[in-house]
Short mmCIF file of C-alpha atoms in Angstrom, two decimals:
data_model
loop_
_atom_site.label_atom_id
_atom_site.label_comp_id
_atom_site.label_asym_id
_atom_site.label_seq_id
_atom_site.Cartn_x
_atom_site.Cartn_y
_atom_site.Cartn_z
CA UNK A 1 0.13 0.08 -0.32
CA UNK A 2 1.53 3.50 -1.21
CA UNK A 3 1.92 5.96 1.27
CA UNK A 4 -0.57 8.36 -0.91
CA UNK A 5 -3.09 5.49 -0.66
CA UNK A 6 -2.71 5.11 2.96
CA UNK A 7 -3.41 9.18 3.58
CA UNK A 8 -6.60 8.78 1.36
CA UNK A 9 -7.82 6.13 3.56
CA UNK A 10 -7.26 7.64 6.89
CA UNK A 11 -9.49 10.65 5.57
CA UNK A 12 -12.85 8.39 4.97
CA UNK A 13 -14.52 5.91 6.94
CA UNK A 14 -15.24 3.06 4.88
CA UNK A 15 -16.59 -0.49 5.36
CA UNK A 16 -14.10 -3.47 6.55
CA UNK A 17 -14.85 -7.00 7.42
CA UNK A 18 -13.94 -8.83 10.54
CA UNK A 19 -13.51 -12.63 11.11
CA UNK A 20 -15.15 -13.45 14.61
CA UNK A 21 -15.07 -17.01 16.59
CA UNK A 22 -17.97 -19.00 16.44
CA UNK A 23 -20.85 -17.22 17.86
CA UNK A 24 -19.16 -13.94 18.93
CA UNK A 25 -20.54 -11.68 16.50
CA UNK A 26 -23.23 -9.85 18.98
CA UNK A 27 -20.58 -9.35 21.63
CA UNK A 28 -18.10 -8.16 19.00
CA UNK A 29 -20.37 -5.77 17.43
CA UNK A 30 -21.52 -4.22 20.76
CA UNK A 31 -18.31 -4.02 22.18
CA UNK A 32 -16.92 -1.72 18.74
CA UNK A 33 -20.18 0.09 19.10
CA UNK A 34 -18.79 1.03 22.55
CA UNK A 35 -15.50 1.98 21.36
CA UNK A 36 -17.11 4.34 18.71
CA UNK A 37 -19.05 6.11 21.65
CA UNK A 38 -16.21 6.25 23.60
CA UNK A 39 -12.33 6.67 23.27
CA UNK A 40 -12.61 6.11 19.16
CA UNK A 41 -15.34 8.68 18.91
CA UNK A 42 -15.24 9.90 14.52
CA UNK A 43 -12.61 7.04 13.84
CA UNK A 44 -15.00 4.45 14.63
CA UNK A 45 -18.18 5.06 13.30
CA UNK A 46 -20.33 2.06 13.76
CA UNK A 47 -20.45 -2.01 13.51
CA UNK A 48 -23.14 -4.10 11.97
CA UNK A 49 -23.76 -7.73 11.97
CA UNK A 50 -26.45 -8.08 8.97
CA UNK A 51 -29.68 -10.23 9.65
CA UNK A 52 -32.48 -11.38 7.73
CA UNK A 53 -36.25 -12.29 9.16
CA UNK A 54 -37.06 -15.49 8.39
CA UNK A 55 -40.30 -17.54 9.31
CA UNK A 56 -39.82 -21.03 10.87
CA UNK A 57 -42.00 -23.56 12.35
CA UNK A 58 -40.72 -24.95 15.92
CA UNK A 59 -43.26 -27.26 18.00
CA UNK A 60 -46.05 -26.47 15.49
CA UNK A 61 -45.74 -22.79 16.14
CA UNK A 62 -44.73 -20.67 13.51
CA UNK A 63 -42.38 -17.81 14.67
CA UNK A 64 -40.09 -15.24 12.65
CA UNK A 65 -36.57 -15.37 13.48
CA UNK A 66 -33.39 -13.06 12.70
CA UNK A 67 -30.92 -14.96 11.19
CA UNK A 68 -27.15 -13.90 10.18
CA UNK A 69 -26.84 -13.21 6.47
CA UNK A 70 -23.00 -14.07 7.27
CA UNK A 71 -21.98 -15.91 10.10
CA UNK A 72 -18.64 -15.34 11.60
CA UNK A 73 -18.19 -11.57 10.31
CA UNK A 74 -18.94 -8.41 11.85
CA UNK A 75 -19.10 -5.40 9.39
CA UNK A 76 -17.00 -2.12 10.87
CA UNK A 77 -17.32 1.40 9.14
CA UNK A 78 -14.10 3.41 10.53
CA UNK A 79 -11.23 5.53 9.81
CA UNK A 80 -8.41 2.94 9.74
CA UNK A 81 -5.58 4.41 11.55
CA UNK A 82 -3.09 1.99 13.25
CA UNK A 83 -4.48 2.97 16.49
CA UNK A 84 -8.15 1.71 15.30
CA UNK A 85 -6.98 -1.34 13.54
CA UNK A 86 -4.83 -2.45 16.81
CA UNK A 87 -8.37 -1.57 19.08
CA UNK A 88 -9.97 -3.54 16.74
CA UNK A 89 -7.64 -6.70 17.13
CA UNK A 90 -7.47 -6.56 20.27
CA UNK A 91 -11.46 -7.31 20.91
CA UNK A 92 -12.10 -10.82 22.28
CA UNK A 93 -13.61 -13.00 19.86
CA UNK A 94 -11.94 -11.02 16.91
CA UNK A 95 -9.95 -13.51 14.59
CA UNK A 96 -8.81 -10.98 12.12
CA UNK A 97 -9.77 -8.51 9.10
CA UNK A 98 -10.68 -10.31 6.00
CA UNK A 99 -8.58 -9.27 3.24
CA UNK A 100 -4.96 -9.74 1.92
CA UNK A 101 -2.31 -9.59 4.55
CA UNK A 102 -1.80 -7.75 7.40
CA UNK A 103 -3.64 -4.74 6.25
CA UNK A 104 -7.11 -4.36 6.32
CA UNK A 105 -8.56 -4.21 2.74
CA UNK A 106 -12.11 -1.77 2.64
CA UNK A 107 -15.17 -3.43 0.96
CA UNK A 108 -16.92 -1.54 -1.99
CA UNK A 109 -20.20 0.39 -1.91
CA UNK A 110 -21.51 -2.58 -3.97
CA UNK A 111 -20.57 -5.03 -1.29
CA UNK A 112 -21.99 -2.89 1.33
CA UNK A 113 -25.14 -3.06 -0.38
CA UNK A 114 -25.40 -6.29 -1.48
CA UNK A 115 -24.59 -7.13 2.60
CA UNK A 116 -27.84 -5.22 3.29
CA UNK A 117 -26.12 -2.83 5.50
CA UNK A 118 -27.99 0.36 5.91
CA UNK A 119 -25.48 2.96 5.45
CA UNK A 120 -26.79 5.95 7.09
CA UNK A 121 -25.05 8.88 5.42
CA UNK A 122 -26.47 11.58 8.17
CA UNK A 123 -23.59 9.91 10.60
CA UNK A 124 -21.04 11.54 8.48
CA UNK A 125 -22.74 14.24 6.30
CA UNK A 126 -25.20 16.59 7.45
CA UNK A 127 -27.28 19.29 5.69
CA UNK A 128 -24.85 22.32 6.07
CA UNK A 129 -21.64 20.93 5.84
CA UNK A 130 -18.77 22.41 3.97
CA UNK A 131 -17.37 19.73 1.54
CA UNK A 132 -14.80 19.13 -1.43
CA UNK A 133 -15.49 17.24 -4.44
CA UNK A 134 -13.36 14.53 -4.71
CA UNK A 135 -13.78 12.72 -7.61
CA UNK A 136 -15.80 13.35 -10.93
CA UNK A 137 -15.86 16.41 -13.09
CA UNK A 138 -16.16 18.65 -10.24
CA UNK A 139 -13.16 17.37 -8.31
CA UNK A 140 -12.04 20.08 -6.01
CA UNK A 141 -14.59 22.19 -6.14
CA UNK A 142 -16.20 23.23 -2.39
CA UNK A 143 -19.78 23.40 -1.80
CA UNK A 144 -22.43 22.99 0.62
CA UNK A 145 -24.30 19.75 1.49
CA UNK A 146 -28.13 21.22 1.04
CA UNK A 147 -30.07 17.93 1.22
CA UNK A 148 -29.44 14.14 1.92
CA UNK A 149 -31.99 11.74 0.23
CA UNK A 150 -30.82 7.87 0.67
CA UNK A 151 -27.60 7.50 -0.65
CA UNK A 152 -28.04 10.83 -2.75
CA UNK A 153 -26.21 14.03 -1.09
CA UNK A 154 -27.31 17.38 -2.71
CA UNK A 155 -24.50 19.78 -2.51
CA UNK A 156 -24.69 23.78 -3.77
CA UNK A 157 -22.08 24.74 -5.84
CA UNK A 158 -21.10 28.35 -6.85
CA UNK A 159 -20.38 28.79 -10.45
CA UNK A 160 -20.25 31.11 -12.75
CA UNK A 161 -21.85 33.70 -10.16
CA UNK A 162 -24.79 31.39 -9.63
CA UNK A 163 -25.78 28.19 -7.08
CA UNK A 164 -26.24 25.23 -8.77
CA UNK A 165 -27.37 21.75 -6.96
CA UNK A 166 -25.55 18.97 -7.94
CA UNK A 167 -26.19 15.23 -6.88
CA UNK A 168 -23.06 13.33 -5.39
CA UNK A 169 -22.90 9.76 -3.69
CA UNK A 170 -20.78 9.63 -0.23
CA UNK A 171 -17.94 8.22 -2.04
CA UNK A 172 -17.44 11.32 -4.20
CA UNK A 173 -17.06 13.82 -1.13
CA UNK A 174 -14.84 14.87 1.24
CA UNK A 175 -15.88 16.66 4.49
CA UNK A 176 -13.86 19.93 5.23
CA UNK A 177 -13.41 20.95 8.93
CA UNK A 178 -14.83 24.33 9.54
CA UNK A 179 -12.28 26.72 11.01
CA UNK A 180 -13.57 29.40 13.34
#
């Protein structure tokens, strides 16, 4: 992994996958979400264990139960710094990151969608945030978030003295810190 790639990865929260020991997913998820609320706030966003509701018949009664879609795996949205990586590896029940070698590899937005993970953008972007466009024809433009609709984020850009609204995906935007 090049220095440039690592620097870009450290700025943005991406989804990673942890392999856990048998039936440890719920405990690992709770531990990670606890870290996200406390000492790693802003660096660890959240953890998810994708589930689906299925109908089963037990003892002549029909029940709806939740079944893990990927048993043994926990999905984590985090800004992967060495400290975050070490903290996640130290959690009791975590075997290793899914990916090549020692470095965790982020999964693609398509894989996140396939895993049925509800990736709530309101955690990272809010209306009124100043953002820079990181990809596409408007790269390096700066604007303000005006609307969030599912995975689409509307950003107001000033072009030729007029404000225009352009829709972007989360991956195309970088949140800028307000100085003041």
